[in-house]
Amino acid sequence: QVQLVESGGGSVQSGGSLRLSCAASGYTYSSYCMGWFCQTPGKEREGVAFIDSDGSTGYADSVKGRFTISQDNAKNTVYLQMNSLKPEDTAMYYCAVLRGCWIGGPVEYWGQGTQVTVSS
């Protein structure tokens, strides 16, 4: 059974940082592309970043230069380091196993989400 468990969300002030983690289990982690998505009420989930099994990465324009996706294959964990946070980054963030390795690519599995709130 595939499980993706996110952690690390919370409330920060504008300009602050958070690191999200997503621990994966139940499949061969290193063979898959992983991604992060965000969603605000009333809107569709949007791709934020992805990381392929070879370590190549991609980012949405809105987060380039501020967010960094990384992974630790030994821990089956993917991370999203979020710096210089803005109020507009406020959203529920979801980890995902991607079938297609691009921003917002089709998703095979979702995590349960972790809330990020940035105050001005």
mmCIF file of C-alpha atoms in Angstrom:
data_model
loop_
_atom_site.group_PDB
_atom_site.id
_atom_site.type_symbol
_atom_site.label_atom_id
_atom_site.label_comp_id
_atom_site.label_asym_id
_atom_site.label_seq_id
_atom_site.Cartn_x
_atom_site.Cartn_y
_atom_site.Cartn_z
ATOM 1 C CA GLN A 1 0.000 0.000 0.000
ATOM 2 C CA VAL A 2 1.471 3.315 -1.098
ATOM 3 C CA GLN A 3 1.641 5.997 1.566
ATOM 4 C CA LEU A 4 2.849 9.580 1.292
ATOM 5 C CA VAL A 5 2.984 11.439 4.595
ATOM 6 C CA GLU A 6 3.687 15.169 4.541
ATOM 7 C CA SER A 7 4.901 17.230 7.465
ATOM 8 C CA GLY A 8 6.492 20.593 8.137
ATOM 9 C CA GLY A 9 3.663 22.960 7.358
ATOM 10 C CA GLY A 10 2.753 25.795 9.676
ATOM 11 C CA SER A 11 2.324 29.529 10.041
ATOM 12 C CA VAL A 12 5.101 31.991 9.314
ATOM 13 C CA GLN A 13 5.453 35.666 8.614
ATOM 14 C CA SER A 14 6.198 37.042 5.188
ATOM 15 C CA GLY A 15 9.871 36.544 4.352
ATOM 16 C CA GLY A 16 10.142 33.469 6.538
ATOM 17 C CA SER A 17 11.021 29.887 5.649
ATOM 18 C CA LEU A 18 9.572 26.426 6.014
ATOM 19 C CA ARG A 19 10.739 22.978 4.973
ATOM 20 C CA LEU A 20 8.122 20.456 3.970
ATOM 21 C CA SER A 21 8.884 16.753 4.078
ATOM 22 C CA CYS A 22 7.139 13.844 2.400
ATOM 23 C CA ALA A 23 7.945 10.330 3.561
ATOM 24 C CA ALA A 24 7.052 7.652 1.038
ATOM 25 C CA SER A 25 6.469 3.967 1.517
ATOM 26 C CA GLY A 26 4.899 1.011 -0.249
ATOM 27 C CA TYR A 27 6.660 1.300 -3.631
ATOM 28 C CA THR A 28 10.130 1.572 -5.159
ATOM 29 C CA TYR A 29 10.720 5.229 -4.342
ATOM 30 C CA SER A 30 13.866 5.768 -6.380
ATOM 31 C CA SER A 31 12.184 4.736 -9.637
ATOM 32 C CA TYR A 32 9.608 7.481 -9.641
ATOM 33 C CA CYS A 33 9.282 11.204 -10.178
ATOM 34 C CA MET A 34 8.010 13.145 -7.174
ATOM 35 C CA GLY A 35 6.213 16.448 -7.115
ATOM 36 C CA TRP A 36 4.710 19.109 -4.884
ATOM 37 C CA PHE A 37 1.404 20.814 -5.585
ATOM 38 C CA CYS A 38 -0.492 23.581 -3.828
ATOM 39 C CA GLN A 39 -4.180 24.330 -3.579
ATOM 40 C CA THR A 40 -6.245 27.199 -2.201
ATOM 41 C CA PRO A 41 -9.980 27.017 -1.572
ATOM 42 C CA GLY A 42 -12.015 27.116 -4.760
ATOM 43 C CA LYS A 43 -9.043 26.566 -7.027
ATOM 44 C CA GLU A 44 -7.497 23.537 -8.683
ATOM 45 C CA ARG A 45 -4.257 22.065 -7.443
ATOM 46 C CA GLU A 46 -1.257 23.605 -9.148
ATOM 47 C CA GLY A 47 2.150 22.104 -9.693
ATOM 48 C CA VAL A 48 4.917 23.747 -7.687
ATOM 49 C CA ALA A 49 7.993 21.598 -8.288
ATOM 50 C CA PHE A 50 9.129 18.149 -9.358
ATOM 51 C CA ILE A 51 12.235 16.024 -9.000
ATOM 52 C CA ASP A 52 13.033 13.095 -11.234
ATOM 53 C CA SER A 53 14.774 9.897 -10.216
ATOM 54 C CA ASP A 54 18.004 11.233 -11.783
ATOM 55 C CA GLY A 55 17.800 14.387 -9.651
ATOM 56 C CA SER A 56 16.675 16.771 -12.362
ATOM 57 C CA THR A 57 14.211 19.372 -11.112
ATOM 58 C CA GLY A 58 11.678 21.872 -12.346
ATOM 59 C CA TYR A 59 9.750 24.723 -10.749
ATOM 60 C CA ALA A 60 6.705 26.840 -11.355
ATOM 61 C CA ASP A 61 7.644 30.403 -12.323
ATOM 62 C CA SER A 62 6.045 31.743 -9.152
ATOM 63 C CA VAL A 63 8.501 29.908 -6.901
ATOM 64 C CA LYS A 64 11.725 29.884 -8.936
ATOM 65 C CA GLY A 65 14.620 31.170 -6.886
ATOM 66 C CA ARG A 66 12.695 30.806 -3.620
ATOM 67 C CA PHE A 67 11.774 27.109 -3.348
ATOM 68 C CA THR A 68 14.086 24.121 -3.659
ATOM 69 C CA ILE A 69 12.993 20.511 -4.073
ATOM 70 C CA SER A 70 15.354 17.745 -3.004
ATOM 71 C CA GLN A 71 15.250 14.097 -2.038
ATOM 72 C CA ASP A 72 16.973 11.587 0.164
ATOM 73 C CA ASN A 73 16.639 8.189 -1.498
ATOM 74 C CA ALA A 74 18.002 6.425 1.578
ATOM 75 C CA LYS A 75 15.086 7.836 3.592
ATOM 76 C CA ASN A 76 12.494 7.632 0.786
ATOM 77 C CA THR A 77 11.773 11.284 1.470
ATOM 78 C CA VAL A 78 11.307 14.338 -0.712
ATOM 79 C CA TYR A 79 11.632 17.861 0.650
ATOM 80 C CA LEU A 80 10.475 21.318 -0.339
ATOM 81 C CA GLN A 81 12.551 24.120 1.134
ATOM 82 C CA MET A 82 10.465 27.280 0.987
ATOM 83 C CA ASN A 83 12.303 30.573 1.478
ATOM 84 C CA SER A 84 11.242 34.201 1.177
ATOM 85 C CA LEU A 85 7.651 33.155 1.687
ATOM 86 C CA LYS A 86 4.894 35.489 0.572
ATOM 87 C CA PRO A 87 1.242 35.691 1.671
ATOM 88 C CA GLU A 88 0.259 34.393 -1.765
ATOM 89 C CA ASP A 89 2.130 31.154 -0.997
ATOM 90 C CA THR A 90 -0.581 30.375 1.568
ATOM 91 C CA ALA A 91 -2.126 27.061 0.531
ATOM 92 C CA MET A 92 -2.446 23.387 1.280
ATOM 93 C CA TYR A 93 0.645 21.665 -0.072
ATOM 94 C CA TYR A 94 0.475 18.118 -1.382
ATOM 95 C CA CYS A 95 3.182 15.629 -2.163
ATOM 96 C CA ALA A 96 2.629 13.336 -5.137
ATOM 97 C CA VAL A 97 4.087 10.471 -7.102
ATOM 98 C CA LEU A 98 3.984 11.606 -10.724
ATOM 99 C CA ARG A 99 3.280 9.489 -13.798
ATOM 100 C CA GLY A 100 4.596 12.318 -15.951
ATOM 101 C CA CYS A 101 7.662 14.204 -14.802
ATOM 102 C CA TRP A 102 6.798 17.851 -15.401
ATOM 103 C CA ILE A 103 5.172 20.699 -13.461
ATOM 104 C CA GLY A 104 1.617 19.675 -12.748
ATOM 105 C CA GLY A 105 2.128 16.284 -14.367
ATOM 106 C CA PRO A 106 -0.417 13.472 -13.988
ATOM 107 C CA VAL A 107 -0.434 12.036 -10.511
ATOM 108 C CA GLU A 108 -0.309 8.406 -9.507
ATOM 109 C CA TYR A 109 -0.614 8.916 -5.743
ATOM 110 C CA TRP A 110 -1.373 11.850 -3.450
ATOM 111 C CA GLY A 111 -0.389 12.622 0.092
ATOM 112 C CA GLN A 112 -2.869 14.025 2.574
ATOM 113 C CA GLY A 113 -1.525 17.571 2.465
ATOM 114 C CA THR A 114 0.010 20.011 4.908
ATOM 115 C CA GLN A 115 -1.148 23.590 5.424
ATOM 116 C CA VAL A 116 1.177 26.548 4.907
ATOM 117 C CA THR A 117 -0.007 29.966 6.059
ATOM 118 C CA VAL A 118 2.037 33.107 5.450
ATOM 119 C CA SER A 119 0.984 36.310 7.158
ATOM 120 C CA SER A 120 1.958 39.804 6.057
#
